[in-house]
CSV table of C-alpha atoms in Angstrom, one decimal:
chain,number,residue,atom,x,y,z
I,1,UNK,CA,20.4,-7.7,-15.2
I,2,UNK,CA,22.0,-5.3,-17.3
I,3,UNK,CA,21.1,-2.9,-20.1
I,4,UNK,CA,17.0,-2.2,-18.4
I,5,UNK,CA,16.1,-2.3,-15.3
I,6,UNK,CA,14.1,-5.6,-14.1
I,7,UNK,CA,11.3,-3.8,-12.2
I,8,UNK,CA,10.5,-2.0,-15.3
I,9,UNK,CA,11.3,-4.6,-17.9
I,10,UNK,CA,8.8,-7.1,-15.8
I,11,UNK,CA,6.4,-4.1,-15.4
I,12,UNK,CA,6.3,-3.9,-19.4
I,13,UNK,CA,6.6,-7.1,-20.1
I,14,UNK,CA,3.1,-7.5,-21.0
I,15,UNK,CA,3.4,-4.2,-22.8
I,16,UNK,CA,5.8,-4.3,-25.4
I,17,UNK,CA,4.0,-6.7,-28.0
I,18,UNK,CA,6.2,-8.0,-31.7
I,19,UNK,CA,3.0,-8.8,-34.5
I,20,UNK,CA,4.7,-10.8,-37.0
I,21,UNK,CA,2.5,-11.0,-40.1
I,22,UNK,CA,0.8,-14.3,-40.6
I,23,UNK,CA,2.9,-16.2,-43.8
I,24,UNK,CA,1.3,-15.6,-46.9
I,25,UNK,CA,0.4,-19.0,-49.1
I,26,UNK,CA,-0.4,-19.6,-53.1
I,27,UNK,CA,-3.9,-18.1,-53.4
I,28,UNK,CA,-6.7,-21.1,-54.5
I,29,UNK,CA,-7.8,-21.0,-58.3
I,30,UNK,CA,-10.8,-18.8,-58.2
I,31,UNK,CA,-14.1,-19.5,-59.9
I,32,UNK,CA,-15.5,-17.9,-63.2
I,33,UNK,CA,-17.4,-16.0,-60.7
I,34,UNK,CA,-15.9,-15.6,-57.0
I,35,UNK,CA,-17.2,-15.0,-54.0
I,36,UNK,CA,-17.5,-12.2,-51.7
I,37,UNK,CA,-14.6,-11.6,-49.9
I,38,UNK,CA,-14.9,-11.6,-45.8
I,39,UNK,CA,-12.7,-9.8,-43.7
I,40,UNK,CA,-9.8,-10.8,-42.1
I,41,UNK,CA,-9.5,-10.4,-38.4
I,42,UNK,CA,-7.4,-8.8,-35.5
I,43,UNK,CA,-7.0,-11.3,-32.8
I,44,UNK,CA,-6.4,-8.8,-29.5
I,45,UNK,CA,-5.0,-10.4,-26.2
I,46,UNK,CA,-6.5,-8.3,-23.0
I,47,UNK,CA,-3.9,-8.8,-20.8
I,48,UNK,CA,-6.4,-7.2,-17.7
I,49,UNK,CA,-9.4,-9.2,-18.5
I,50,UNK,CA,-8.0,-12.8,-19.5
I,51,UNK,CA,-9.4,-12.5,-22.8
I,52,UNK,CA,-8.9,-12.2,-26.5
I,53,UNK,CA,-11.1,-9.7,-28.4
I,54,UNK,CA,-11.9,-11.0,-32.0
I,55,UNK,CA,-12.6,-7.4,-34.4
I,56,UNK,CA,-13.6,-7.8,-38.1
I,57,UNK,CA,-11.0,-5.3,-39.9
I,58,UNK,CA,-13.6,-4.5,-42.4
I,59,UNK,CA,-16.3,-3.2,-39.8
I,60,UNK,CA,-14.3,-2.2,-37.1
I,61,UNK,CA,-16.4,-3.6,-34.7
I,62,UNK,CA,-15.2,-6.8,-32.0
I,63,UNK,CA,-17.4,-9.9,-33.2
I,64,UNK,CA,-16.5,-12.0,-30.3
I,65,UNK,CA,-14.7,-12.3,-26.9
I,66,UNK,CA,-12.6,-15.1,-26.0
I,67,UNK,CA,-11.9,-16.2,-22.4
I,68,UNK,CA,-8.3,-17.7,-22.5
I,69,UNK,CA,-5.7,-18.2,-19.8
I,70,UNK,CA,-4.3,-15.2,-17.1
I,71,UNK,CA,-2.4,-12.6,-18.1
I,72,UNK,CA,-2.9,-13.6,-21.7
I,73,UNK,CA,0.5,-11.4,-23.8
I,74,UNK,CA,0.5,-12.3,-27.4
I,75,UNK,CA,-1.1,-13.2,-30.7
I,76,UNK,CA,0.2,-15.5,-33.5
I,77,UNK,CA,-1.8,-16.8,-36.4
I,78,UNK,CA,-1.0,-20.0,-38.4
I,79,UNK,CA,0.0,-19.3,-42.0
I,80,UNK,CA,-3.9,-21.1,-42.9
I,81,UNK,CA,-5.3,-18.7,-40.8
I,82,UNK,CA,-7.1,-21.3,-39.1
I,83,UNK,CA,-5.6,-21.2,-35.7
I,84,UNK,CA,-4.4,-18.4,-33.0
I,85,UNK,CA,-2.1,-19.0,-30.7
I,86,UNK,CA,-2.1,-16.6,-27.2
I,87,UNK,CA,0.4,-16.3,-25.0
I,88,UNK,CA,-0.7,-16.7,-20.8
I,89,UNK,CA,2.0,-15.2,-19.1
I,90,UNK,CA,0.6,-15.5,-15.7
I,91,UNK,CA,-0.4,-19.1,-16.4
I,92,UNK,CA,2.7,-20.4,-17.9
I,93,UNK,CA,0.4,-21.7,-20.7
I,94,UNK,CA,-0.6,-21.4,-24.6
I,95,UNK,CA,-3.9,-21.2,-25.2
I,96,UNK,CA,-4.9,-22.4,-29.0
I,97,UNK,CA,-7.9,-20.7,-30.5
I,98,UNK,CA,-10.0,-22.1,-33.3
I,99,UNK,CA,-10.5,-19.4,-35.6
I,100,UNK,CA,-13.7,-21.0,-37.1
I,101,UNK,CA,-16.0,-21.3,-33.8
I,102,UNK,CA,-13.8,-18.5,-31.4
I,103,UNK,CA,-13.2,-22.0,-29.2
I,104,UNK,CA,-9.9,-22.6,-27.5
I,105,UNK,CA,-9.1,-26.0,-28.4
I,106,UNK,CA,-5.9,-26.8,-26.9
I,107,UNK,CA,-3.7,-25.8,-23.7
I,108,UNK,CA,-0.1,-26.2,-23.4
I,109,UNK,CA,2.3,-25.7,-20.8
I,110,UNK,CA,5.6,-24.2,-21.7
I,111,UNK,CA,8.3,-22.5,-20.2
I,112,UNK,CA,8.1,-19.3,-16.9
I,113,UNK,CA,6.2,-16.0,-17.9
I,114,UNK,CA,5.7,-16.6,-21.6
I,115,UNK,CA,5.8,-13.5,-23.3
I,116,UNK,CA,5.9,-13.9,-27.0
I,117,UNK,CA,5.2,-16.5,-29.5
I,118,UNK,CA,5.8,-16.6,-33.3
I,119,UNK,CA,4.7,-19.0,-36.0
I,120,UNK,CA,7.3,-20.9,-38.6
I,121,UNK,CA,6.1,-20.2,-42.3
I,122,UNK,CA,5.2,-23.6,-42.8
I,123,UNK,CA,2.9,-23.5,-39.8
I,124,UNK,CA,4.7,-26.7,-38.2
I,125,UNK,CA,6.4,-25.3,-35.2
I,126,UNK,CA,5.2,-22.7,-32.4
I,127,UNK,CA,8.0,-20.9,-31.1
I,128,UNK,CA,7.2,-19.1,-27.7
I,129,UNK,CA,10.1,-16.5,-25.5
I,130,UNK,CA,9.9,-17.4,-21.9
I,131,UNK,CA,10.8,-13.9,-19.8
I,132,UNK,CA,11.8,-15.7,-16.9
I,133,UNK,CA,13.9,-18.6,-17.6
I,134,UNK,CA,15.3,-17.4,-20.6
I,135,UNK,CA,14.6,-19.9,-23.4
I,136,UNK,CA,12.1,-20.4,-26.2
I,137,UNK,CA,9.8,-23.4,-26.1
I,138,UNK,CA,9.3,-25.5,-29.7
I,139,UNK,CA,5.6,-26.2,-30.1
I,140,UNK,CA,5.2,-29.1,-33.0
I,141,UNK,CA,1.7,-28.2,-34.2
I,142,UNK,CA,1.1,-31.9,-35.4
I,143,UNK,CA,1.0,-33.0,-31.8
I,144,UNK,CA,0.7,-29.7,-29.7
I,145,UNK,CA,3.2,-30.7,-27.7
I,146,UNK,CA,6.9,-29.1,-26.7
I,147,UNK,CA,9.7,-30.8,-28.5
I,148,UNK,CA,12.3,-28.7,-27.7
I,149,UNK,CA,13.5,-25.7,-25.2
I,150,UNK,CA,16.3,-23.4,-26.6
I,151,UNK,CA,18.1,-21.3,-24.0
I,152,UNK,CA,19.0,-17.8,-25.1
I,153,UNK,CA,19.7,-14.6,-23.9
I,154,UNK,CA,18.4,-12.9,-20.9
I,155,UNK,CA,14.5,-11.6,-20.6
I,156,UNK,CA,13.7,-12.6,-24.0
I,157,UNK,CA,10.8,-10.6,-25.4
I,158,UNK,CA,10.7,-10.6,-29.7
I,159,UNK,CA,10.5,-13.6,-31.7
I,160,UNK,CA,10.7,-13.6,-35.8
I,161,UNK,CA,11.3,-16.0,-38.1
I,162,UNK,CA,13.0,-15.4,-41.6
I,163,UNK,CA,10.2,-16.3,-44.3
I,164,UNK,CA,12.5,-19.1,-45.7
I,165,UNK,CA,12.1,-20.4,-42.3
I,166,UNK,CA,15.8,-21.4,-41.9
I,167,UNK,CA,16.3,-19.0,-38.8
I,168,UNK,CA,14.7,-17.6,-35.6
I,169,UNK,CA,15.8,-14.5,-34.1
I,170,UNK,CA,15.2,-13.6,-30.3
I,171,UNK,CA,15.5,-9.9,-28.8
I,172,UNK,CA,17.0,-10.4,-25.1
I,173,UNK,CA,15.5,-7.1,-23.5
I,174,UNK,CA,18.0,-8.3,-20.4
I,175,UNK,CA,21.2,-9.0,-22.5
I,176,UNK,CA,21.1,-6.3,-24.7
I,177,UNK,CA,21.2,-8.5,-28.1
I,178,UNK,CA,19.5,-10.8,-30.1
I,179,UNK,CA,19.9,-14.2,-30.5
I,180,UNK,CA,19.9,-16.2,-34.2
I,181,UNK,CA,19.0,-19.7,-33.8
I,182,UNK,CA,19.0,-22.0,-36.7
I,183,UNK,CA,15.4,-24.0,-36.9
I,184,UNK,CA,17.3,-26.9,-38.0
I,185,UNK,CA,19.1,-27.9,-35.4
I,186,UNK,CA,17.6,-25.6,-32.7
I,187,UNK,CA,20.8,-24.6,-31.9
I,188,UNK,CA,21.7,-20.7,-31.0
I,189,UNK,CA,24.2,-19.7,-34.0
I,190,UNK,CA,25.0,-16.1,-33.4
I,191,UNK,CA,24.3,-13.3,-31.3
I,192,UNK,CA,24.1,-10.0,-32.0
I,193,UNK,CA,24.2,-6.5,-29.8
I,194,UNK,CA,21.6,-3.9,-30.5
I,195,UNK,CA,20.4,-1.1,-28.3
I,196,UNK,CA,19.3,-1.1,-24.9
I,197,UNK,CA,16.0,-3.4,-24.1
I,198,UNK,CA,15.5,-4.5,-27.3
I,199,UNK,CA,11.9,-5.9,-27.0
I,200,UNK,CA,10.9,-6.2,-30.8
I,201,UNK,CA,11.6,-7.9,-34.2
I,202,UNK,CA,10.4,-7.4,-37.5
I,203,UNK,CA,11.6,-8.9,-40.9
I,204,UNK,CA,11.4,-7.6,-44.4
I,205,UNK,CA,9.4,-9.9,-46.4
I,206,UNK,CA,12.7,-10.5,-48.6
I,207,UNK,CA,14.7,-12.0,-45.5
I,208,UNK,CA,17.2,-9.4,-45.8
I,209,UNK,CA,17.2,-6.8,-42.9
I,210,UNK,CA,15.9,-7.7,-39.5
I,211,UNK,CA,14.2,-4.0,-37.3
I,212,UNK,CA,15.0,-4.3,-33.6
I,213,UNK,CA,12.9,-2.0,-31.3
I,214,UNK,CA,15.0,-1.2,-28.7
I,215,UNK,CA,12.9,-0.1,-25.4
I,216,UNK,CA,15.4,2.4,-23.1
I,217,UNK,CA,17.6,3.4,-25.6
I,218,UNK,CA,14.6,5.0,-27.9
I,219,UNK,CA,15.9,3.7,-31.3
I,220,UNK,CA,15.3,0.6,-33.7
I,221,UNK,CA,18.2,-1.5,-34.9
I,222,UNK,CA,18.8,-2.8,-38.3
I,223,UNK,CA,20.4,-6.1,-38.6
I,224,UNK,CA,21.6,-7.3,-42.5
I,225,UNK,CA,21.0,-10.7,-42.2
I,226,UNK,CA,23.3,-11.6,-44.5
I,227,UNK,CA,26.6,-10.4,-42.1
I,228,UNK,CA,24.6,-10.7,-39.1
I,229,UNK,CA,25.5,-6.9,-37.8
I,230,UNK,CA,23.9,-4.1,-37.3
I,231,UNK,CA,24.2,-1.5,-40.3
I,232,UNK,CA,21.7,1.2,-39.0
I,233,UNK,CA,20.1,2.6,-36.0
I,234,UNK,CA,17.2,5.0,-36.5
I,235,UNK,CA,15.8,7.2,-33.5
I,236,UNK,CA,12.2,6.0,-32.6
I,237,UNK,CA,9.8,7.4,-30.2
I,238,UNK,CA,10.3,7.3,-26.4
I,239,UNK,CA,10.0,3.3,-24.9
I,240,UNK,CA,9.6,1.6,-28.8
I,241,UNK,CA,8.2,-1.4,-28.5
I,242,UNK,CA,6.2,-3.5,-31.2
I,243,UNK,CA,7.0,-3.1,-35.1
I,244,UNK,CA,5.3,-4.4,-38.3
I,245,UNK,CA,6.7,-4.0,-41.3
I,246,UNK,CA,3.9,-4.3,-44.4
I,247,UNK,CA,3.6,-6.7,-47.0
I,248,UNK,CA,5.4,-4.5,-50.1
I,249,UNK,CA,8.4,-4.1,-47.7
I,250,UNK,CA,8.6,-0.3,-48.1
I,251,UNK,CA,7.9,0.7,-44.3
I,252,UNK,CA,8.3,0.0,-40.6
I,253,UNK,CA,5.3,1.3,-38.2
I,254,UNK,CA,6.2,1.1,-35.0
I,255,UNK,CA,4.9,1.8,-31.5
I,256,UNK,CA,5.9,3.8,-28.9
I,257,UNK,CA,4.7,3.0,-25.5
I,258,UNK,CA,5.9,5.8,-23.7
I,259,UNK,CA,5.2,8.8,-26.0
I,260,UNK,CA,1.7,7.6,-27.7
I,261,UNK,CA,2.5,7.5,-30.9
I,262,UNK,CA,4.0,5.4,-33.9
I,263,UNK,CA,7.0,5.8,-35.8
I,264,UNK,CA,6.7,5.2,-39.6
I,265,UNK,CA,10.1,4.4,-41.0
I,266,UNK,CA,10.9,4.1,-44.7
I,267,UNK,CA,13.5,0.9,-45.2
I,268,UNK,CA,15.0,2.2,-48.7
I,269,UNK,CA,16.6,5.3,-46.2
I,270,UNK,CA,16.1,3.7,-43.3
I,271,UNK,CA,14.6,7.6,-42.0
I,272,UNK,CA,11.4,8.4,-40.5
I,273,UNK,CA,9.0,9.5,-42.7
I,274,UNK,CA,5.7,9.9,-40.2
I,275,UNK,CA,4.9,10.2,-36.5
I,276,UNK,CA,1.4,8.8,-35.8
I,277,UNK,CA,-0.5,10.1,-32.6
I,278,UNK,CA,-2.3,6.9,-31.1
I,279,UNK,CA,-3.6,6.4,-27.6
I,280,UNK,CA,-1.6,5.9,-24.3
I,281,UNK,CA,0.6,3.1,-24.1
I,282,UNK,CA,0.7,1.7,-27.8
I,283,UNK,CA,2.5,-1.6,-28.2
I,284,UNK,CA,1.2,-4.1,-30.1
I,285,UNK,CA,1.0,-3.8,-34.1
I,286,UNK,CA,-0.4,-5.7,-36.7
I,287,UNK,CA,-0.8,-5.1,-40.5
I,288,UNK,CA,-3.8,-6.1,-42.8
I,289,UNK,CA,-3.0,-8.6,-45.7
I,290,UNK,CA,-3.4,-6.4,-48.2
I,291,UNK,CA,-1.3,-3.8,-46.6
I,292,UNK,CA,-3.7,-0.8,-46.3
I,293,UNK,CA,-4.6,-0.9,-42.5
I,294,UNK,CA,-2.4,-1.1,-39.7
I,295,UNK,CA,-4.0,-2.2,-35.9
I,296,UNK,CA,-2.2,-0.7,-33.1
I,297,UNK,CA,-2.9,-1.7,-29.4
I,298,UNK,CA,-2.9,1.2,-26.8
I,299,UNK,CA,-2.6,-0.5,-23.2
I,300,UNK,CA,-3.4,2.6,-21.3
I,301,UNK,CA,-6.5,3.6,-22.7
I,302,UNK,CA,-8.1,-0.2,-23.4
I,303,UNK,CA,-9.0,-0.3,-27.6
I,304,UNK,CA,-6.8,-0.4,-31.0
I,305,UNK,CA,-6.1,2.2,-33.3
I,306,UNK,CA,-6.8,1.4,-37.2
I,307,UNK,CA,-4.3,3.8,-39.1
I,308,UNK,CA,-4.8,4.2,-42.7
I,309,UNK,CA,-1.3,3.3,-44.9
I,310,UNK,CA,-1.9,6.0,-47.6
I,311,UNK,CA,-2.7,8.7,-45.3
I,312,UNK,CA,-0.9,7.6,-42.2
I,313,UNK,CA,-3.7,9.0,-40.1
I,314,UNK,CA,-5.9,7.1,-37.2
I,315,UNK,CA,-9.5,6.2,-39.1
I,316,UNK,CA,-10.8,4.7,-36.3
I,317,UNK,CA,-10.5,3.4,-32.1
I,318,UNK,CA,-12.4,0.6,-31.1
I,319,UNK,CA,-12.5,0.1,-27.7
I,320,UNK,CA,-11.6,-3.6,-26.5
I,321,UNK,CA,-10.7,-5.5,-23.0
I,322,UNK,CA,-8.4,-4.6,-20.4
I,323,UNK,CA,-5.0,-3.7,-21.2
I,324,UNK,CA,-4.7,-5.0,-24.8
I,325,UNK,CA,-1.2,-5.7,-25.5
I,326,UNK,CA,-0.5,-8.5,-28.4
I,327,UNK,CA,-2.9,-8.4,-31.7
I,328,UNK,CA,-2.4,-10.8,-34.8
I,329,UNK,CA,-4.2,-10.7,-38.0
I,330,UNK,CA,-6.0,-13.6,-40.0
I,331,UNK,CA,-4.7,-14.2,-43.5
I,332,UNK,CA,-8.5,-12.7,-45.6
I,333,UNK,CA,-10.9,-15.5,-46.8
I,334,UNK,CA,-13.8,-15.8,-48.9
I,335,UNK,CA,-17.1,-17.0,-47.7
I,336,UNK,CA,-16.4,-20.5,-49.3
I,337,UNK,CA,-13.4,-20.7,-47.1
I,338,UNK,CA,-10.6,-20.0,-49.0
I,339,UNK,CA,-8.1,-17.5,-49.2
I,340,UNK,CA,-8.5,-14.5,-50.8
I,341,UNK,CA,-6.3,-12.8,-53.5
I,342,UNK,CA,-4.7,-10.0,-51.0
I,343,UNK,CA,-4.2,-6.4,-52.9
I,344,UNK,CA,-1.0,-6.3,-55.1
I,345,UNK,CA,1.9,-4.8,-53.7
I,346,UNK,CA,3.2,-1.6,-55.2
I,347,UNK,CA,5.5,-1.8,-57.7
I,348,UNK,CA,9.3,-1.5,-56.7
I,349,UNK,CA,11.6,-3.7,-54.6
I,350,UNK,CA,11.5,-4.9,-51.4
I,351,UNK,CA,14.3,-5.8,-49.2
């Protein structure tokens, strides 16, 4: 298996966690006078303990514990925020969470040691990257059944989708390169070589540059999507892992498993701007809808990390379950059920 060992690949497989932000919808028409808003919240999988811990971002405090299947990996939410997909690696399952009760409705098999799973922007299709046999199930919502099984590159372990929907790209911590499959046709339509293990994906809310952690060679890729190549490679941390990038497109948080600490990279230089000290073993990242809060999950020391955006210092810990790895945020919604109007970007462009 080239480019990472597969002792220590396997050993972080449940480690090293890609939080793709939940796609952003047309906010409802709001009333003369609106209500409340509630909180959205961070959906943690606890790899060690076979559950999902449920933490209202505007409290900081776990609401709810979910039991799901074994050796539960990663977190997606639909784009309604109404449903959470979770990963069971050591089940070979999907566990699907109702987001209204905390109740896992729904089961599905899929493919050997799922490690990863990703939602399409439309909410239709569940795409989930099977470590050990090297493919990507297609989960059609609809039914909640698999439709499809895409082979790609070996020890796949980051899934994103661009937010046009048209293409999916896989990091192959094994192969050393990511694959670009068109949803289409589910066919594999490029492949690209990156750094050694790359492990995560994250994709500017434009569509136009794609951020590849890349696990042993300590740096982060940046794909153009429009030529398909890489055009920068920024040093990270030691053993980057998962990456967010927030809403306004302006920067890249990402964690570093093996030095503690996250990496804040700025995409109009494509430089680092911040180094975050977390806890041990920080992998999993997700990013509030309104951009201010980022969640990171620290495997070592069991509980998340809530940094603050405008400061880029750690606000709070909140201890969770066992080994947290994966963590997924719910789109924000008002008491009446609704979404709510997330905080406006800031001005400027975004890639």
């Amino acid at each position: 298996m080239p480019g990472i060992g597969w002792h220590a690949a396997a050993g972080l497989a449940g480690l090293m966690m890609l939080s793709v932000p939940a796609a952003s919808a047309s906010p409802s028409a709001s009333s003369p006078v609106s209500p409340p808003a509630r909180a959205a919240f961070a959906y943690v999988a606890d790899l060690g303990s076979d559950t999902v811990s449920v933490i209202d971002t505007r409290t900081n405090a776990v609401v709810d514990t979910v039991p799901v299947g074994s050796g539960p990996d990663s977190v997606a939410v639909s784009p309604d925020g109404r449903r959470v997909y979770v990963t069971n690696s050591a089940a070979d399952t999907v566990s699907v969470i109702d987001a209204r009760t905390n109740d896992v409705t729904d089961t599905i098999g899929v493919g050997d040691e799922p490690s990863r799973v990703t939602v399409s922007p439309d909410g239709r299709r569940v795409y989930v990257a099977n470590v050990a046999s090297d493919d990507v199930s297609v989960i059609d919502t609809r039914t909640g059944t698999v439709e499809d099984t895409i082979d790609v590159g070996d020890f796949p372990l980051g899934l994103a989708v661009l937010p046009d929907g048209s293409a999916l790209y896989v990091a192959n911590a094994g192969s050393d390169d990511v694959s670009v499959v068109r949803t289409a046709t589910n066919t594999v339509v490029d492949t690209v070589p990156v750094g050694s293990g790359p492990t995560g994906l994250a994709i500017t809310p434009r569509g136009s540059r794609v951020y590849v952690t890349n696990l042993t060679s300590d740096d982060v890729s940046v794909i153009d999507v429009r030529t398909g190549r890489v055009v920068d490679t920024v040093d990270a941390g030691d053993e980057p892992s998962g990456l967010v990038v927030l809403p306004d497109g302006r920067h890249v948080y990402v964690a570093n498993f093996g030095s503690g600490d996250v990496t804040v990279i700025g995409t109009r230089t494509d430089r680092i701007l911040a180094t975050v000290p977390v806890g041990d073993g920080p992998n999993g990242v997700a990013v509030t809808p309104d951009g201010s809060r980022v969640h990171v999950t620290n495997a070592d020391t069991d509980d998340v990390s809530v940094i603050d955006t405008a400061t880029d210092a750690v606000t709070a810990t909140i201890d969770v379950g066992d080994s947290p790895t994966g963590v997924a945020i719910t789109p924000a919604r008002r008491r009446d059920g609704h979404r709510s109007r997330s905080a406006p970007a800031a001005a400027g462009p975004s890639r």
